Amino acid sequence: MIRLAHTFAFALLFSVLIQSTFSPAQQPSRTSPCAMPSFSTVVNDPNMFTEQQEEWLGEIIAPQIQKEFHVIADPESDYLEKLGQRILAQLPPTKIHYHFFIIDLPGNDSFGFAGGYIFISRRILALAQNEDELAGLLGHEIGHIITRQPAIDMTRVFHEVLGVNQIGDRQDLLDKWNRVLDTAAKATYKGDDRKRQQQEQLIADRIAIYAMTRAGYNPSRFADYFDRIAQTKGNKGGFWSDAFGHTTPDSKRLRELSRNSAPIPAECVSAAPADADPRFLKWQVEVISAKFAVAKEDIPGLIRKVTLRPPLRGELNSIRFSPDGKYLLAQDSSSIFVLSHEPMANLFRIDAPDSYPAEFTPDSQFIVFHDKELRVEKWSLASRQRVAMHELALSGECLQTNLSPTGDKLACLGNDLAVRLVDVNTSNILFTRPTFYTITYFEALLIRTLHELPTIEIHMVFSPDGRYFVAHHGENYLAFDLNAMNEIKLSGKIKQFMAYHFTFLSPDEIAGYDTRTRPLKTARVRFPSGETVEEMASLGIGELAAPSKGNYLLLVHAGDAPIALMDLAQKKVVLASKSLAFAVYDNEFAGETQGGEVGIYTISDRKLVSNLQLPDSPLGTSGAKGFSPDGKWLAVSGSSRGALWSLDTGERLFHTKRFEGTFFDQDQFIAKFSKADEEPPRVFRFNLASRSTENLYELDKEERPESETHEGHLRDEQFEQLLFSVIPQKSGDSYTGLVLEVHDVRTNKKLWERVFPQKVPEFFYARQGNTLSMVVADYDSIKAEAQQDAALNSKLVALGNDKAKKDSYVVRVLEGSTGKNLGAILVDSGNLSFKVRWAGASGDNVLVGDSNDRTLVYSLASGQQRGKVQGQPRAVSSSGDRMLVENGKGVVNLYETSSLQPVVHFTFPSPIVHAEFSGNGNTLLILTADQTVYEVQNPPKSQVANAN
């Protein structure tokens, strides 16, 4: 492992799996000049795993990594594999099969674990300068595994957490691994001490140097690579720094890498590939621009495949005019759409998942943007092609970034809380302000208790021409002139206008709030002199933004509307936008229509000038979704709009505003729609056969008070045919609790209610079983539940100490239509070794999702746990006998809940958005992100038995 820092869950998943020693019986003779180095510590510790068991462990863990991160397609399909095998050929033989993956991990990280699974981040590959360095990186990760470090460390974990010293078959290993996750917080195991970790890294480094040297690579280049990654700047420490304890572990590692990079006998060295570096550099460029790997479609029992037409457009999160007004860009979570203004037309689409907002360069010739991996792309409007892509090879990580309008500078707030300005073309650091921001006492307390850095946001902004960069947080200010390449000393005069929020209106003018006045005034101020141009009464207090052109100021999150447009000449707000996807150019504004189009309007009278439907884009996962039980209809809603389709043809029948629930009643669809403007929330019925609609009734206004002691509904939610309302209960002038009212969504008739003294727990509805699962997490409520249930109380008592009881959960299952109690289970979290995220019940099976991305299966009748599987169910049958569990992006297994054995494996080319069993249970209906519906057979039990 090169550089990897994670919270406890990842530490358990990775750090105990990335170390490991090679059996003495397999080692070459130690007297041979070509012999692999031998080690006296760490690698000779007890190891209870065979190589086969290590491979099983890797097979169990690897899908979790691949689900967490995207796998990047190797441009040559096998470049990394061949290089890894070249390194392995220099080492003693092993029965372990190695697997090499490139992933979109947003950091300079690489890690390997038991079973030969090695993952390399795209960013750390971008930091390499030649194939020698990459050979050293692979050699290091192989070094952990070839010396059996992961198996040795996992042996210690299993012994200290479970008290076991041997492993049986694959199922036994899986059971024991789950027991580790179930009880880790109870155990005394706290991970490896620093000294041991350092020894393991040094051993892996020695193996890397040995193997890469024998393979014909220059070992000193691996030292250069590590120096760049660790930011040691050539500092190897020395006698005096060692004596006084000032030499860092990374400096010691660099020193050992340099010391061990000595030549070995020529007869031990293979010839290096003649074209190694040119081929590597070409491959590296292709890796930086490579797309995510797409799995090959494998769908046994496919009955039909339907494409939704037209598809539902996802919500836009950004719209911008170019500085010259000739172009617009519209961006959602997956795509950047580039449009012409006059006439309005689609020009091209850029695939941009996980990307930050794009913008035009000041000359309106290019579009620039970056993503979470710090890949910066530049696209030409003239050629409609990408003209540059750079993966920033930064040795540290960025908590927050901002790209200059020119696309050639990037501001990074590092995890050391320093602000750095980076040259995008070279990855060179142009300027650093060390420790720009000092963590507060409260944030330090969070770090100690949560073991992770809290979210830190500072205001970082570039001027429209890219000349100035300004950062601000609290009492900390930074201004830098990127033309003169020097820091600007800001006077107190201008700081007073930047203390709350500010934005550049032009290259030499900012807008901010005058903090000397009460109430605050909005001011236009010259930058960097601080000379006031104009002051006016503030029409709202919020974030500020500038239009592409026009005498306006945008107030963001300043009131009820996400954006308000302030006319600086009239000194008043002239319009408000319901969406953050909003842009202004001169006397026009652009926004998103209800139908998902981009519209351009006049500011003066809101008159539509032109509008355009955007091309297709992948569907997001948020919002209400549902299939009709007979498989004839589909309803999907996003955050602002929804749609209904016929699955016989894929034709869209209705295009609607956002709805908050789905219920199909024969050929009718009923859904709750939230309030719009002054209209209260309503429940509508859609007749899908006649394509007509009916407003069934209105609901009370959805007031959301700041606390549970105020008037009004706390929430109204639809779960299929049930409508939930949570209302504060009042006796006289005092509030005595909360009432959960459940209504029939068809008639608004109250079906039942339940009173809660303090707060309403989370509810999860299972359509197939018509059940509500109530997850109770606070101890007082747990005790109250136990007092009413003797079986539950005995299980709670059996937990023993108070901590175990307080850290447990109760899942109470109710019949949805009556509120009748069907039973409860107690979930022992092992002193919060995991947390319960959700629960659902069908038949006698209660499914519980935990924070380790597992599904725990319990019997409702007995309360006993039947077992667990990795992943979360996408669908459960009405009897609860089968569940469809997603194990990766588009990779799912159909399980029998009685045995928890997989029945069928499916691979879809696009991630799953929603899935359900049909009403008769004979088929499964699956919606993927590319807006395709698959209907597949649910194989009969007799067919499965015969196949087995």
Short mmCIF file of C-alpha atoms in Angstrom, two decimals, residues 518-706:
data_model
loop_
_atom_site.label_atom_id
_atom_site.label_comp_id
_atom_site.label_asym_id
_atom_site.label_seq_id
_atom_site.Cartn_x
_atom_site.Cartn_y
_atom_site.Cartn_z
CA ARG A 518 -26.72 47.27 10.28
CA PRO A 519 -28.67 46.05 8.48
CA LEU A 520 -26.03 44.95 5.99
CA LYS A 521 -25.80 46.81 2.70
CA THR A 522 -24.84 45.38 -0.65
CA ALA A 523 -21.84 47.12 -2.22
CA ARG A 524 -19.96 47.21 -5.50
CA VAL A 525 -16.24 47.63 -4.80
CA ARG A 526 -13.11 48.02 -6.92
CA PHE A 527 -10.65 45.13 -6.63
CA PRO A 528 -8.07 45.05 -5.14
CA SER A 529 -8.12 48.72 -4.03
CA GLY A 530 -11.35 48.52 -2.02
CA GLU A 531 -12.78 51.75 -3.45
CA THR A 532 -16.58 51.74 -3.11
CA VAL A 533 -18.42 52.17 -6.40
CA GLU A 534 -21.95 51.97 -5.06
CA GLU A 535 -23.92 50.85 -2.00
CA MET A 536 -27.58 49.92 -1.75
CA ALA A 537 -29.96 48.31 0.68
CA SER A 538 -29.62 44.54 0.73
CA LEU A 539 -32.67 42.81 -0.70
CA GLY A 540 -31.64 39.52 0.83
CA ILE A 541 -28.65 37.91 2.52
CA GLY A 542 -27.15 34.93 0.79
CA GLU A 543 -24.44 33.83 -1.58
CA LEU A 544 -23.70 36.15 -4.49
CA ALA A 545 -23.09 35.35 -8.16
CA ALA A 546 -22.64 37.39 -11.32
CA PRO A 547 -24.44 37.09 -14.67
CA SER A 548 -22.54 36.41 -17.89
CA LYS A 549 -23.54 39.91 -18.98
CA GLY A 550 -25.86 42.56 -17.59
CA ASN A 551 -26.26 45.03 -14.75
CA TYR A 552 -27.56 42.39 -12.38
CA LEU A 553 -26.58 40.46 -9.27
CA LEU A 554 -27.77 36.96 -8.41
CA LEU A 555 -28.73 36.19 -4.81
CA VAL A 556 -28.37 32.46 -4.16
CA HIS A 557 -30.25 30.78 -1.29
CA ALA A 558 -31.30 34.20 -0.03
CA GLY A 559 -34.96 33.37 0.57
CA ASP A 560 -37.64 30.91 -0.45
CA ALA A 561 -36.41 30.78 -4.06
CA PRO A 562 -33.04 29.17 -4.86
CA ILE A 563 -32.04 32.22 -6.95
CA ALA A 564 -33.30 35.81 -7.00
CA LEU A 565 -32.23 38.26 -9.72
CA MET A 566 -31.44 41.77 -8.48
CA ASP A 567 -31.51 44.63 -10.99
CA LEU A 568 -28.67 46.95 -9.90
CA ALA A 569 -30.11 49.92 -11.79
CA GLN A 570 -33.61 49.59 -10.31
CA LYS A 571 -32.19 48.28 -7.01
CA LYS A 572 -34.88 45.64 -6.72
CA VAL A 573 -35.45 41.96 -7.27
CA VAL A 574 -37.04 41.52 -10.69
CA LEU A 575 -37.55 37.74 -10.78
CA ALA A 576 -36.87 34.52 -8.91
CA SER A 577 -35.93 31.04 -10.11
CA LYS A 578 -37.10 27.76 -8.63
CA SER A 579 -33.94 26.06 -9.86
CA LEU A 580 -30.22 26.70 -9.51
CA ALA A 581 -29.96 25.98 -13.23
CA PHE A 582 -30.36 29.64 -14.16
CA ALA A 583 -28.29 32.06 -16.24
CA VAL A 584 -28.55 35.67 -17.41
CA TYR A 585 -27.22 37.39 -20.51
CA ASP A 586 -28.13 41.03 -21.11
CA ASN A 587 -31.93 41.23 -21.18
CA GLU A 588 -32.57 37.48 -21.31
CA PHE A 589 -32.40 34.59 -18.90
CA ALA A 590 -32.18 30.84 -19.43
CA GLY A 591 -33.72 28.16 -17.26
CA GLU A 592 -35.15 24.67 -17.27
CA THR A 593 -38.80 24.17 -18.16
CA GLN A 594 -41.10 21.73 -16.39
CA GLY A 595 -40.79 19.39 -19.35
CA GLY A 596 -37.01 19.24 -19.07
CA GLU A 597 -36.31 21.65 -21.94
CA VAL A 598 -33.97 24.63 -21.80
CA GLY A 599 -35.90 27.84 -22.35
CA ILE A 600 -34.73 31.39 -23.00
CA TYR A 601 -36.97 34.22 -21.81
CA THR A 602 -36.97 38.01 -21.71
CA ILE A 603 -36.34 39.38 -18.22
CA SER A 604 -38.81 42.24 -18.57
CA ASP A 605 -41.98 40.23 -19.32
CA ARG A 606 -40.91 36.54 -18.95
CA LYS A 607 -41.81 35.97 -22.58
CA LEU A 608 -40.48 32.74 -24.07
CA VAL A 609 -38.01 33.52 -26.84
CA SER A 610 -36.95 29.97 -27.71
CA ASN A 611 -36.76 26.52 -26.17
CA LEU A 612 -35.06 23.22 -26.91
CA GLN A 613 -35.30 19.60 -25.82
CA LEU A 614 -31.95 18.21 -24.70
CA PRO A 615 -30.56 14.82 -25.79
CA ASP A 616 -30.84 11.74 -23.57
CA SER A 617 -28.81 11.36 -20.38
CA PRO A 618 -28.57 8.53 -17.80
CA LEU A 619 -31.30 8.38 -15.16
CA GLY A 620 -30.50 9.24 -11.55
CA THR A 621 -31.42 7.04 -8.57
CA SER A 622 -33.43 9.55 -6.51
CA GLY A 623 -37.21 9.92 -6.58
CA ALA A 624 -40.28 7.68 -6.57
CA LYS A 625 -40.38 4.65 -8.89
CA GLY A 626 -42.76 1.76 -9.36
CA PHE A 627 -43.95 -0.99 -11.73
CA SER A 628 -47.56 -2.07 -11.92
CA PRO A 629 -48.04 -5.61 -10.54
CA ASP A 630 -49.07 -6.89 -14.00
CA GLY A 631 -45.94 -5.43 -15.62
CA LYS A 632 -47.92 -3.17 -17.98
CA TRP A 633 -46.93 0.24 -16.61
CA LEU A 634 -43.98 2.09 -15.11
CA ALA A 635 -43.88 5.35 -13.14
CA VAL A 636 -40.67 7.28 -12.43
CA SER A 637 -40.18 10.67 -10.79
CA GLY A 638 -37.08 12.81 -10.35
CA SER A 639 -36.70 15.86 -8.15
CA SER A 640 -38.80 18.14 -10.38
CA ARG A 641 -40.67 16.01 -12.97
CA GLY A 642 -42.00 12.52 -13.56
CA ALA A 643 -43.46 10.30 -16.25
CA LEU A 644 -45.62 7.20 -16.87
CA TRP A 645 -44.93 4.68 -19.65
CA SER A 646 -46.66 1.73 -21.24
CA LEU A 647 -44.29 -1.22 -21.06
CA ASP A 648 -46.02 -2.93 -23.97
CA THR A 649 -44.54 -0.33 -26.31
CA GLY A 650 -42.18 1.84 -24.21
CA GLU A 651 -44.37 4.84 -25.10
CA ARG A 652 -44.63 7.67 -22.57
CA LEU A 653 -48.26 8.29 -21.64
CA PHE A 654 -47.94 11.19 -19.18
CA HIS A 655 -45.27 13.78 -18.42
CA THR A 656 -45.93 15.28 -14.99
CA LYS A 657 -44.58 17.36 -12.19
CA ARG A 658 -42.66 15.54 -9.48
CA PHE A 659 -44.69 12.98 -7.56
CA GLU A 660 -43.75 11.52 -4.17
CA GLY A 661 -45.15 8.00 -4.28
CA THR A 662 -46.44 5.34 -6.64
CA PHE A 663 -49.56 3.15 -6.42
CA PHE A 664 -51.06 1.14 -9.26
CA ASP A 665 -54.67 0.02 -8.86
CA GLN A 666 -55.52 -2.06 -11.93
CA ASP A 667 -55.11 0.40 -14.86
CA GLN A 668 -55.09 3.41 -12.59
CA PHE A 669 -52.12 5.20 -11.06
CA ILE A 670 -52.46 7.29 -7.89
CA ALA A 671 -49.77 9.59 -6.55
CA LYS A 672 -49.26 12.48 -4.17
CA PHE A 673 -47.89 15.71 -5.63
CA SER A 674 -46.21 18.25 -3.37
CA LYS A 675 -47.42 21.82 -3.08
CA ALA A 676 -46.60 24.18 -5.93
CA ASP A 677 -46.52 27.94 -5.30
CA GLU A 678 -49.73 28.70 -3.42
CA GLU A 679 -51.41 25.40 -4.30
CA PRO A 680 -51.59 22.81 -1.49
CA PRO A 681 -50.32 19.25 -1.99
CA ARG A 682 -52.76 17.09 -3.95
CA VAL A 683 -53.44 13.47 -4.76
CA PHE A 684 -54.15 12.71 -8.43
CA ARG A 685 -55.47 9.64 -10.20
CA PHE A 686 -54.39 8.78 -13.74
CA ASN A 687 -56.51 6.48 -15.88
CA LEU A 688 -53.86 4.81 -17.98
CA ALA A 689 -56.26 3.15 -20.40
CA SER A 690 -58.19 6.33 -21.27
CA ARG A 691 -55.22 8.64 -20.62
CA SER A 692 -57.29 10.93 -18.40
CA THR A 693 -56.55 12.48 -15.00
CA GLU A 694 -58.57 13.35 -11.92
CA ASN A 695 -57.76 15.52 -8.90
CA LEU A 696 -58.92 13.27 -6.04
CA TYR A 697 -58.42 15.63 -3.09
CA GLU A 698 -56.22 18.24 -1.48
CA LEU A 699 -54.06 17.72 1.60
CA ASP A 700 -53.29 20.09 4.42
CA LYS A 701 -50.42 22.45 3.69
CA GLU A 702 -47.15 20.73 4.45
CA GLU A 703 -45.78 22.94 7.16
CA ARG A 704 -42.37 21.82 8.35
CA PRO A 705 -41.76 23.47 11.72
CA GLU A 706 -38.28 23.93 13.09
#
